PDB file of C-alpha atoms and ligand atoms in Angstrom:
ATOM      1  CA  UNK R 254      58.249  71.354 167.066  1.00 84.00           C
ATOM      2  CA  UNK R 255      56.642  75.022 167.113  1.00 94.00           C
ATOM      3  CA  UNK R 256      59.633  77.511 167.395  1.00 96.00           C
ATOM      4  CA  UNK R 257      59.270  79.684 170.597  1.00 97.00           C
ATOM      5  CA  UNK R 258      58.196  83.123 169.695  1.00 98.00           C
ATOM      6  CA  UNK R 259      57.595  86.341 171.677  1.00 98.00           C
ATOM      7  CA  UNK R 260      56.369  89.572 170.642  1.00 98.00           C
ATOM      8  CA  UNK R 261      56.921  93.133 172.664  1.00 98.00           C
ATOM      9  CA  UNK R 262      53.023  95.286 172.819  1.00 98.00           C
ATOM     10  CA  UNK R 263      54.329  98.458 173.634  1.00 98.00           C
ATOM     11  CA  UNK R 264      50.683 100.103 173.556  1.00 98.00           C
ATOM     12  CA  UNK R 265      50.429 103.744 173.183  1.00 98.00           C
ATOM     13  CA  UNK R 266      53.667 104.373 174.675  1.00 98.00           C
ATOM     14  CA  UNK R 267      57.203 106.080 172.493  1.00 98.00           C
ATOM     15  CA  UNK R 268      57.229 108.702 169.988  1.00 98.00           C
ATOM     16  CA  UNK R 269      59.321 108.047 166.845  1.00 98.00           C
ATOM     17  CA  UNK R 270      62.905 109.834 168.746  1.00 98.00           C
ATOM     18  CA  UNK R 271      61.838 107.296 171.360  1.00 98.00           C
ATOM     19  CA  UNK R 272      61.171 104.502 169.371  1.00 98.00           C
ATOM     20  CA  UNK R 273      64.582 104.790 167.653  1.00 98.00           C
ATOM     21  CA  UNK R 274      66.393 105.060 170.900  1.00 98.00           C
ATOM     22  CA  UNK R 275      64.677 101.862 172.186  1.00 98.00           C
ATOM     23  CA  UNK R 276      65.149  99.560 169.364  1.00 98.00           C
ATOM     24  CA  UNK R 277      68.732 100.626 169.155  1.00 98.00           C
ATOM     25  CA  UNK R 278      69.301  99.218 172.368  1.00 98.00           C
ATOM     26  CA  UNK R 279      67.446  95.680 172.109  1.00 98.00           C
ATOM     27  CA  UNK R 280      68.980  95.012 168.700  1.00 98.00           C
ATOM     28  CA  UNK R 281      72.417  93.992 169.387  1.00 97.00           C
ATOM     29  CA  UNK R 282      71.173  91.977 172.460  1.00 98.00           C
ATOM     30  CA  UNK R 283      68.069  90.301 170.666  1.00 98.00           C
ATOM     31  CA  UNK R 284      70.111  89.573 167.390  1.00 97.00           C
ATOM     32  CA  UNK R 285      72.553  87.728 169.804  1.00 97.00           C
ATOM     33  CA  UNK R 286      69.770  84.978 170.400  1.00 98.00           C
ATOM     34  CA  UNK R 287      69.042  82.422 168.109  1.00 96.00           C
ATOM     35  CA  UNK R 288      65.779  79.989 167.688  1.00 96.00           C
ATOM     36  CA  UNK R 289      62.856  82.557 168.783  1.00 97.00           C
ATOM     37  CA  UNK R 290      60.519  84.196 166.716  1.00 97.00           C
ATOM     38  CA  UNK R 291      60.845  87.747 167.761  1.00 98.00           C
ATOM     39  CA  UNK R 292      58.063  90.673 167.553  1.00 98.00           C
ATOM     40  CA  UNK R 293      58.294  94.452 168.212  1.00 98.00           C
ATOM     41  CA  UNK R 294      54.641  95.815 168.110  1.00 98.00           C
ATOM     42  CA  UNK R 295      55.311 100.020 168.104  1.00 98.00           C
ATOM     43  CA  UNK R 296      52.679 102.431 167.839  1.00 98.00           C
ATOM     44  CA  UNK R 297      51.487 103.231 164.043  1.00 98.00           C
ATOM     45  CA  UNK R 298      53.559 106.371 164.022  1.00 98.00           C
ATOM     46  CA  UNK R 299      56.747 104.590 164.915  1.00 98.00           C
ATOM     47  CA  UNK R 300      56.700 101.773 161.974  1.00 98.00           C
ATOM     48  CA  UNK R 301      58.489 103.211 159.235  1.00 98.00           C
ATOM     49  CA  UNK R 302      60.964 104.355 161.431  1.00 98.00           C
ATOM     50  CA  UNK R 303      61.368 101.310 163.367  1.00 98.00           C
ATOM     51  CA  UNK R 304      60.731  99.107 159.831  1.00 98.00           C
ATOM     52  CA  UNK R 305      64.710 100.746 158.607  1.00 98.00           C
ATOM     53  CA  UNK R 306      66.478 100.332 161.889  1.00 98.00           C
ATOM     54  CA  UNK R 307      65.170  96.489 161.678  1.00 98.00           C
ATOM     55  CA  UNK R 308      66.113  96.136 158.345  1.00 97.00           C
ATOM     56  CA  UNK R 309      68.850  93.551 157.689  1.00 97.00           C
ATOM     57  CA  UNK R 310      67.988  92.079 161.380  1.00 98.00           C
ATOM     58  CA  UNK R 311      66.034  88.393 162.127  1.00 97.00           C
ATOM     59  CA  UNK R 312      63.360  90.763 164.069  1.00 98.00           C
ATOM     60  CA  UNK R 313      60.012  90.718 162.793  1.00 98.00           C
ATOM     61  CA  UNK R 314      57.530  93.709 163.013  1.00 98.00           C
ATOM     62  CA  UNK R 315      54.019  94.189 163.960  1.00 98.00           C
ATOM     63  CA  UNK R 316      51.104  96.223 164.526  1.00 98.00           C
ATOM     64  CA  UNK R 317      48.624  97.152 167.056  1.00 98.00           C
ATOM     65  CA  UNK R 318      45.263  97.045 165.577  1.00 98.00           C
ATOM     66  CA  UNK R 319      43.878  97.373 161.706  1.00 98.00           C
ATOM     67  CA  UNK R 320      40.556  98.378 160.296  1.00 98.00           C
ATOM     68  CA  UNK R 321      38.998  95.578 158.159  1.00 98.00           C
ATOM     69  CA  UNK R 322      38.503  97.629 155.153  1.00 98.00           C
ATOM     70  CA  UNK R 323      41.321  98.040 152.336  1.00 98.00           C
ATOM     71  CA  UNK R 324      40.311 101.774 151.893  1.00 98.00           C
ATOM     72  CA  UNK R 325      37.786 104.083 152.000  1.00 98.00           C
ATOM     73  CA  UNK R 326      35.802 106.658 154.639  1.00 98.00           C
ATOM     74  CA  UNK R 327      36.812 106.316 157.898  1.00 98.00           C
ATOM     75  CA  UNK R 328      38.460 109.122 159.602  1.00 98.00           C
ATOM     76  CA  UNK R 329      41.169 107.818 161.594  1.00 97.00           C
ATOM     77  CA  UNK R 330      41.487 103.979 160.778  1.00 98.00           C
ATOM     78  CA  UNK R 331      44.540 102.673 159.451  1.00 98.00           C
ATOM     79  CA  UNK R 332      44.109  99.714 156.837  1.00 98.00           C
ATOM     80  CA  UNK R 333      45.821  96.224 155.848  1.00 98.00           C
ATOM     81  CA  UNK R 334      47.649  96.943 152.673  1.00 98.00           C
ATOM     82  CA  UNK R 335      49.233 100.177 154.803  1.00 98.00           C
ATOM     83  CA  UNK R 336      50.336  98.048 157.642  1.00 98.00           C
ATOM     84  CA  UNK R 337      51.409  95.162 155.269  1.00 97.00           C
ATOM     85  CA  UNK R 338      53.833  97.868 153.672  1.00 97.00           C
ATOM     86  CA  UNK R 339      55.649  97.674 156.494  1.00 96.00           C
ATOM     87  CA  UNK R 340      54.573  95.303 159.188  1.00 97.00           C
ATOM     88  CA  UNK R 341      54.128  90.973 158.796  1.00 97.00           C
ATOM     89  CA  UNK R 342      52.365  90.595 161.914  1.00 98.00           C
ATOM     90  CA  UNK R 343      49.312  92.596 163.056  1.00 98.00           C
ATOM     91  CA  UNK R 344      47.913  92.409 167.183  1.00 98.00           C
ATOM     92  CA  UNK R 345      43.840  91.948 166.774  1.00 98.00           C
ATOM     93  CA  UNK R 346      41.461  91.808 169.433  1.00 98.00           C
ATOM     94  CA  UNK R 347      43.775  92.727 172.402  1.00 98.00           C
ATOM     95  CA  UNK R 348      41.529  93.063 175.765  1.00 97.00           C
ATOM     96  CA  UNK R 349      42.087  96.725 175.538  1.00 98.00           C
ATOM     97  CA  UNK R 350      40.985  97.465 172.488  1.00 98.00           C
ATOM     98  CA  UNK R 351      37.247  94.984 173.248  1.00 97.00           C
ATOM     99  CA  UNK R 352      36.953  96.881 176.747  1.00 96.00           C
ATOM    100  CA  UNK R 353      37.560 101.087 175.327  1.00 97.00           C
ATOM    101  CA  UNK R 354      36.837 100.765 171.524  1.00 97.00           C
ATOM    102  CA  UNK R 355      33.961  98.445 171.267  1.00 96.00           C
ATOM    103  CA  UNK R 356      35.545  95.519 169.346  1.00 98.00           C
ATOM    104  CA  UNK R 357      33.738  92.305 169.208  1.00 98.00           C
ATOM    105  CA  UNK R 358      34.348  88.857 168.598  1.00 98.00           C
ATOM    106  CA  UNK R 359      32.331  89.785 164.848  1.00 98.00           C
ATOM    107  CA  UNK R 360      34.924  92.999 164.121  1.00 98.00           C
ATOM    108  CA  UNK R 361      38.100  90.899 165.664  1.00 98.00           C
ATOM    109  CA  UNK R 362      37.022  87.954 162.776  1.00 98.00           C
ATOM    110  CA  UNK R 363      36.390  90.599 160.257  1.00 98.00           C
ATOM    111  CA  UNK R 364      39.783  92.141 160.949  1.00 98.00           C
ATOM    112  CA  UNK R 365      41.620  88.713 161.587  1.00 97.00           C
ATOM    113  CA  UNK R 366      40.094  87.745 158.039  1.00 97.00           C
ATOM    114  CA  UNK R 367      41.576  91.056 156.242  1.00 97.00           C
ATOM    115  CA  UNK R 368      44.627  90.434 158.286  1.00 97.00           C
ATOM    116  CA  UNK R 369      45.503  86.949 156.378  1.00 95.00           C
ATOM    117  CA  UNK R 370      44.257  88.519 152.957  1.00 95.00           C
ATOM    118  CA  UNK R 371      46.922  90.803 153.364  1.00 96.00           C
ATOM    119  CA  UNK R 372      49.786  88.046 154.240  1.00 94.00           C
ATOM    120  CA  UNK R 373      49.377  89.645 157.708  1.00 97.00           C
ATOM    121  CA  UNK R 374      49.892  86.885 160.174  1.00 96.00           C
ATOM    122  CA  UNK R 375      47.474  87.869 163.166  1.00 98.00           C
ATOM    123  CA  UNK R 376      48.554  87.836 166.862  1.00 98.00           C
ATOM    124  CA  UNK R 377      44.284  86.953 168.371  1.00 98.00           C
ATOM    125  CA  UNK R 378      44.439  87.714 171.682  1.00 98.00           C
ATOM    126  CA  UNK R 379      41.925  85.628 173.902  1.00 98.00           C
ATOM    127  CA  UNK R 380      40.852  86.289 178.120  1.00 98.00           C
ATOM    128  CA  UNK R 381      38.889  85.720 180.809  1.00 97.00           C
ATOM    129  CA  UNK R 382      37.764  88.853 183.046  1.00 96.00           C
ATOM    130  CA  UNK R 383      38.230  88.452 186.654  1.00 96.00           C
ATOM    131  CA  UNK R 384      34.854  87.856 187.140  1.00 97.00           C
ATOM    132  CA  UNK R 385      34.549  85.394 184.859  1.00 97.00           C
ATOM    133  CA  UNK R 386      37.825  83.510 186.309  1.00 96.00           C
ATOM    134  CA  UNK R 387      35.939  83.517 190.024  1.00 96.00           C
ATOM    135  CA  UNK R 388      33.274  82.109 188.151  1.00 97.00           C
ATOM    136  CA  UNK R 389      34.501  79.661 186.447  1.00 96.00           C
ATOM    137  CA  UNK R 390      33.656  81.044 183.229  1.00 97.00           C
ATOM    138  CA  UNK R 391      36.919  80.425 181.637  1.00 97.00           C
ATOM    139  CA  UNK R 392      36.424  77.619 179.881  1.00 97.00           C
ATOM    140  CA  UNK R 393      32.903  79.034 177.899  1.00 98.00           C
ATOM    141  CA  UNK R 394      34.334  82.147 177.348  1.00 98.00           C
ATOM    142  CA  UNK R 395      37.698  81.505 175.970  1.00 98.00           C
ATOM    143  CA  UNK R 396      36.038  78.049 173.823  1.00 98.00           C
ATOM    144  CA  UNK R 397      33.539  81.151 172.380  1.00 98.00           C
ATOM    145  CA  UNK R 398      36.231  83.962 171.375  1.00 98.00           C
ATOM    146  CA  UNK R 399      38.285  81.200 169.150  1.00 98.00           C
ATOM    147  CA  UNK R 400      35.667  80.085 167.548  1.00 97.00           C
ATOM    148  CA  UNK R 401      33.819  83.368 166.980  1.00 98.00           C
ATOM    149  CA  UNK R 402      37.470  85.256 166.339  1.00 98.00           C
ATOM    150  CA  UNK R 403      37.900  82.204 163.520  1.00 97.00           C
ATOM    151  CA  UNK R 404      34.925  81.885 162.302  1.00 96.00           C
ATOM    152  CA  UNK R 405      34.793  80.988 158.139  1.00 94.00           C
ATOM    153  CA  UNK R 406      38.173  80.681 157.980  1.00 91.00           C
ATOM    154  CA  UNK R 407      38.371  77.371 156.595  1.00 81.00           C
ATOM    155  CA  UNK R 408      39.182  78.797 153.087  1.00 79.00           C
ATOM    156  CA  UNK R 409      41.893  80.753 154.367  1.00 83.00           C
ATOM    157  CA  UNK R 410      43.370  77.985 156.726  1.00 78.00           C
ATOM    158  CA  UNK R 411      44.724  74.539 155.030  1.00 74.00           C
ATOM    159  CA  UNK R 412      44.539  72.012 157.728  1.00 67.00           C
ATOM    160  CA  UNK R 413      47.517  70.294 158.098  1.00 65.00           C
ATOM    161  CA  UNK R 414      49.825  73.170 156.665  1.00 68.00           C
ATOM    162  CA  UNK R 415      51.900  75.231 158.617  1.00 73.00           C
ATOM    163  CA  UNK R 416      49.586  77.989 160.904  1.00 80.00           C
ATOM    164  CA  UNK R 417      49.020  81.905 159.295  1.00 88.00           C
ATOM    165  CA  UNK R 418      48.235  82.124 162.963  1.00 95.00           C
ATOM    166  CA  UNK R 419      49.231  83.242 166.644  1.00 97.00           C
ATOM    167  CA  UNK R 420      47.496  83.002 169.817  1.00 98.00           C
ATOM    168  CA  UNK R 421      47.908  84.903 172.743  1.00 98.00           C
ATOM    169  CA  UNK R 422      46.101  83.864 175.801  1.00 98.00           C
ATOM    170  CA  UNK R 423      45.938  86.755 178.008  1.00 98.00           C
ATOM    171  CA  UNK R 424      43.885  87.137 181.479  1.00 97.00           C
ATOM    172  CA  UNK R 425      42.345  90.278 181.399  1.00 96.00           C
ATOM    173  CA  UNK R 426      43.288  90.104 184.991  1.00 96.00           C
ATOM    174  CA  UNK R 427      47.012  89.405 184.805  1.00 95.00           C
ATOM    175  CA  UNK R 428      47.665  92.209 181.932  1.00 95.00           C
ATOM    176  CA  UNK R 429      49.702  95.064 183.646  1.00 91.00           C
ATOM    177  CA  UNK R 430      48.732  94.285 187.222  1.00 93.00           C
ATOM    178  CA  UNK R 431      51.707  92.334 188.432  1.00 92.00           C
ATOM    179  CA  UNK R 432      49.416  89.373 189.314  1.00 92.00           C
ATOM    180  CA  UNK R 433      50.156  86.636 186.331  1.00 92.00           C
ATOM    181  CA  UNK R 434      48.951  83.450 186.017  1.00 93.00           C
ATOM    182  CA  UNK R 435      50.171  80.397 187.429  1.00 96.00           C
ATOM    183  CA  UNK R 436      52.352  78.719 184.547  1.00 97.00           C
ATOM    184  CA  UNK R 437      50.240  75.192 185.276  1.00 97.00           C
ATOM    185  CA  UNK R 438      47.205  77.491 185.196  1.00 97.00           C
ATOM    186  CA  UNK R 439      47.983  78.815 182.251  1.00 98.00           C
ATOM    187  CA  UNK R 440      49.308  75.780 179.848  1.00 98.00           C
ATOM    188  CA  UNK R 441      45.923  73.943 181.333  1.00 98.00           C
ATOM    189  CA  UNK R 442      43.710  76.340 179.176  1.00 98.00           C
ATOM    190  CA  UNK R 443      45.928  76.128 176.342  1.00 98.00           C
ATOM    191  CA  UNK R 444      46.052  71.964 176.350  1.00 98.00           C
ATOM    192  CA  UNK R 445      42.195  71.702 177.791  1.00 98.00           C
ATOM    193  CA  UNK R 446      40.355  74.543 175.630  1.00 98.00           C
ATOM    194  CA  UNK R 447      42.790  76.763 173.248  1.00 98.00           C
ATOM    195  CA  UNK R 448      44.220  73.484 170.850  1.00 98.00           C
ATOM    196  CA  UNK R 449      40.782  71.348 171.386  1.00 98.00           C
ATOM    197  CA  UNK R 450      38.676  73.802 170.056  1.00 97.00           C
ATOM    198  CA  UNK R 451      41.484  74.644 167.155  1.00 95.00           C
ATOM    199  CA  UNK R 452      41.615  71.198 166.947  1.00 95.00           C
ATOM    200  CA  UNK R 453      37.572  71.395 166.657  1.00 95.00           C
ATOM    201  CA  UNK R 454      37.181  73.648 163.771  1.00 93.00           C
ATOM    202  CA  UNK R 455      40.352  72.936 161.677  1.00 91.00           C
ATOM    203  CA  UNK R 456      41.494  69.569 162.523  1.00 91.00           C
ATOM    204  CA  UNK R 457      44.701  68.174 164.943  1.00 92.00           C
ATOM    205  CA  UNK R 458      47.136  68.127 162.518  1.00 90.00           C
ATOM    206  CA  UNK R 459      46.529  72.345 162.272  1.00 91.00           C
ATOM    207  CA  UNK R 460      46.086  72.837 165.858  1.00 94.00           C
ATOM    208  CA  UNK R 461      49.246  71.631 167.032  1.00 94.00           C
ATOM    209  CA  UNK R 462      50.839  73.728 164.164  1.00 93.00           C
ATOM    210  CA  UNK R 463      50.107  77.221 166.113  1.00 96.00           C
ATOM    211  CA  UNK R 464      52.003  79.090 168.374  1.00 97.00           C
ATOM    212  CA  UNK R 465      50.126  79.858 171.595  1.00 98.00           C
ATOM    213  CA  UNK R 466      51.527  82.410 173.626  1.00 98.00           C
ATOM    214  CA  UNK R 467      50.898  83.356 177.284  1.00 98.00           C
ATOM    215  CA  UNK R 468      51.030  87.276 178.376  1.00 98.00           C
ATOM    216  CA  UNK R 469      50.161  88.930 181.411  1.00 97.00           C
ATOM    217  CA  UNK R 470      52.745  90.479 183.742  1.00 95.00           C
ATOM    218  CA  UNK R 471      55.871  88.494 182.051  1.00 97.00           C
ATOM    219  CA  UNK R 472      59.087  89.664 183.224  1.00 96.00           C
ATOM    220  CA  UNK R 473      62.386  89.044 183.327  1.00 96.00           C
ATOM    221  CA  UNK R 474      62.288  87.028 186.796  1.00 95.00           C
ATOM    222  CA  UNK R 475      58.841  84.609 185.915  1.00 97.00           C
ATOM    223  CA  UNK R 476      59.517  84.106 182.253  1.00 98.00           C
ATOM    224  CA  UNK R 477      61.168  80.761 181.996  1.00 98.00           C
ATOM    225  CA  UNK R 478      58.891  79.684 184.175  1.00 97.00           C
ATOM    226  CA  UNK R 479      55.934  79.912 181.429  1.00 98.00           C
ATOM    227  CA  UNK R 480      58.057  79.023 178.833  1.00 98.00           C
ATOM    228  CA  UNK R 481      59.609  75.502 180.560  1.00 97.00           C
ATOM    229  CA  UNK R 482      55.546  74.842 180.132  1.00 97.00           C
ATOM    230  CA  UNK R 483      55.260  72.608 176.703  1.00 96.00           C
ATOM    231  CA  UNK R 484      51.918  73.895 176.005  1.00 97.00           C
ATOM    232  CA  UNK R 485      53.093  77.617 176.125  1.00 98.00           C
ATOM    233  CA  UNK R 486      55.216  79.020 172.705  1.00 98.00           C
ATOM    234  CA  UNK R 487      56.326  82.081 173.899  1.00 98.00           C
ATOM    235  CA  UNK R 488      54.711  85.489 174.893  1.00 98.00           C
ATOM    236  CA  UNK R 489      52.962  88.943 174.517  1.00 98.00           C
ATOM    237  CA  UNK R 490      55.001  91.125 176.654  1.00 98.00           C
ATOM    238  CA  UNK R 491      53.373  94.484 177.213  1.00 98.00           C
ATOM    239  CA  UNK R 492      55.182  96.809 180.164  1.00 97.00           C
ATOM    240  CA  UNK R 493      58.579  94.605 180.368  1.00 98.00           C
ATOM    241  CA  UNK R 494      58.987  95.024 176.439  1.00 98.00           C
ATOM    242  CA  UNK R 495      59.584  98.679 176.993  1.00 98.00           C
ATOM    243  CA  UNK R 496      62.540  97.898 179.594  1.00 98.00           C
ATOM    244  CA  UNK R 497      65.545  96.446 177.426  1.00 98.00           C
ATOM    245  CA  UNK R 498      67.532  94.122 180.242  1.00 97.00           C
ATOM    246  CA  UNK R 499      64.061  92.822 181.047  1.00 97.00           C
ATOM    247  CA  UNK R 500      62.668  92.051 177.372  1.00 98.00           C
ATOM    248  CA  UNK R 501      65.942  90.785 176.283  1.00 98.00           C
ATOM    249  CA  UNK R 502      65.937  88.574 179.745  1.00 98.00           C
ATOM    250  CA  UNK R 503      62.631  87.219 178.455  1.00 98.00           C
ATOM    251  CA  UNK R 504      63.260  86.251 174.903  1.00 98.00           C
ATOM    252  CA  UNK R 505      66.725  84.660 176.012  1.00 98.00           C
ATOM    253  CA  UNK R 506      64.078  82.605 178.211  1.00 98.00           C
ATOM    254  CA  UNK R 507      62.034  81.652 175.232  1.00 97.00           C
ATOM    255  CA  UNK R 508      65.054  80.575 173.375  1.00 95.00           C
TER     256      UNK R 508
HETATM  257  C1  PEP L 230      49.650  92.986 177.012  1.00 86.86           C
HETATM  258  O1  PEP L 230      49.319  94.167 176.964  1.00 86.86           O
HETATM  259  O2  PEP L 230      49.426  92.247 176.054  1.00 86.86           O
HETATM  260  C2  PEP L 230      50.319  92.511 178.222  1.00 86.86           C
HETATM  261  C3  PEP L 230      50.503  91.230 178.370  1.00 86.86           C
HETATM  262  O3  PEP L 230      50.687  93.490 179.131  1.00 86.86           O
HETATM  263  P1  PEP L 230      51.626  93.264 180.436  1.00 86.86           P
HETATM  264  O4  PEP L 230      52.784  92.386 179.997  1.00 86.86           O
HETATM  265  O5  PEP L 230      52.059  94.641 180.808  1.00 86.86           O
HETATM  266  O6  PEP L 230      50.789  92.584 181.462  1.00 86.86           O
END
């Protein structure tokens, strides 16, 4: 049994006065469910602040993005060991960051390998583009970014041990548009290509071991409809994580 888990992306969106206000409100309400992994992703500048008010809670904390360097020169990157001060989860390759700041599936497994040197358990997010959807492209495309996002990890992995790992599979088409997936849509590519090709490079026993999340347009009203899918985990909320009735709506979903 994987336990459901769903983690909030709240982008570049709350300052720390903002940040404080919003996780005051979800904690009561998300401490009052039980059996769900559960993920607030601020922006850097909000973690230590957010970090205290979590302290003492069951909710884990995550960020955004990392450089895959421990230290060094270069202005404006923000590295494992300073996230892992604060942080046990860490987002990496999220379509926004591969579309406006040039990541790759080679800097997303560079990143995802610092990420688990660190005891930073990654979040990989994985899409199709429309285009590639009305192609039917999905399958090659989303078979290519786990295997290139994982690649030379079998050191780092033991097959058949619990998963250091979390995948997100998120259309580039259903993220903030309103449009989501189809639930049956969506489990398909996690049963036909996300586990096979897991399965592929680290054995069955491992594959069925990770959480694979679904995100694009969750809300309150369609959550339970992904999660009643056996294939899907949980989720990567981005713009409902920001609204309290509605994130708390969808982790009570997951739960
Ligand atoms: C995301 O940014 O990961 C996401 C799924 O966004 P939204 O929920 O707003 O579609």
């Amino acid at each position: 049994m994987r336990k459901p888990f769903v983690a909030g992306n709240w982008k570049m969106n709350k300052t720390v006065a903002e940040s404080r206000h919003l996780v005051s409100e979800l904690v009561p309400g998300l401490q009052a469910i039980d059996g769900v992994d559960k993920v607030l992703c601020p922006p850097f500048t909000s973690l230590l602040a957010v970090a205290a008010l979590l302290e003492g809670t069951d909710i884990g904390l995550g960020a955004q993005n990392i450089h895959w360097e421990t230290a060094g020169a270069f202005t404006g990157e923000i590295s494992p060991p300073m996230v892992a001060e604060y942080c046990q989860y860490v987002i990496l390759g999220h379509s926004e960051r591969r579309a406006y700041f040039g990541e790759t599936d080679e800097t997303v497994n560079r990143k995802i390998k610092a990420a688990l040197a660190h005891d930073l358990t990654p979040i990989l997010c994985v899409g199709e583009t429309l285009e590639e959807n009305e192609a039917e492209r999905t399958k090659e495309v989303i078979s290519r970014q786990v295997r290139e996002d994982l690649y030379g990890l079998e050191g780092m992995i033991e097959p058949g041990n619990e998963s250091p790992l979390v995948i997100a599979y998120e259309p580039i088409w259903a993220i903030g548009t309103g449009m989501a997936a189809t639930a049956d849509g969506a489990a398909a590519v996690v049963s036909d290509v996300i586990r096979p090709t897991l399965s592929d490079l680290f054995g069955e026993a491992f594959a069925q071991t990770v959480r694979v999340l679904y995100g694009g347009s969750v809300k309150g009203g369609n959550a339970a409809e992904f999660f009643s899918q056996p294939e899907i985990d949980g989720g990567l909320i981005g713009g409902a994580s920001l609204k309290v009735a509605d994130f708390i709506e969808i982790v009570q979903a997951a739960s």
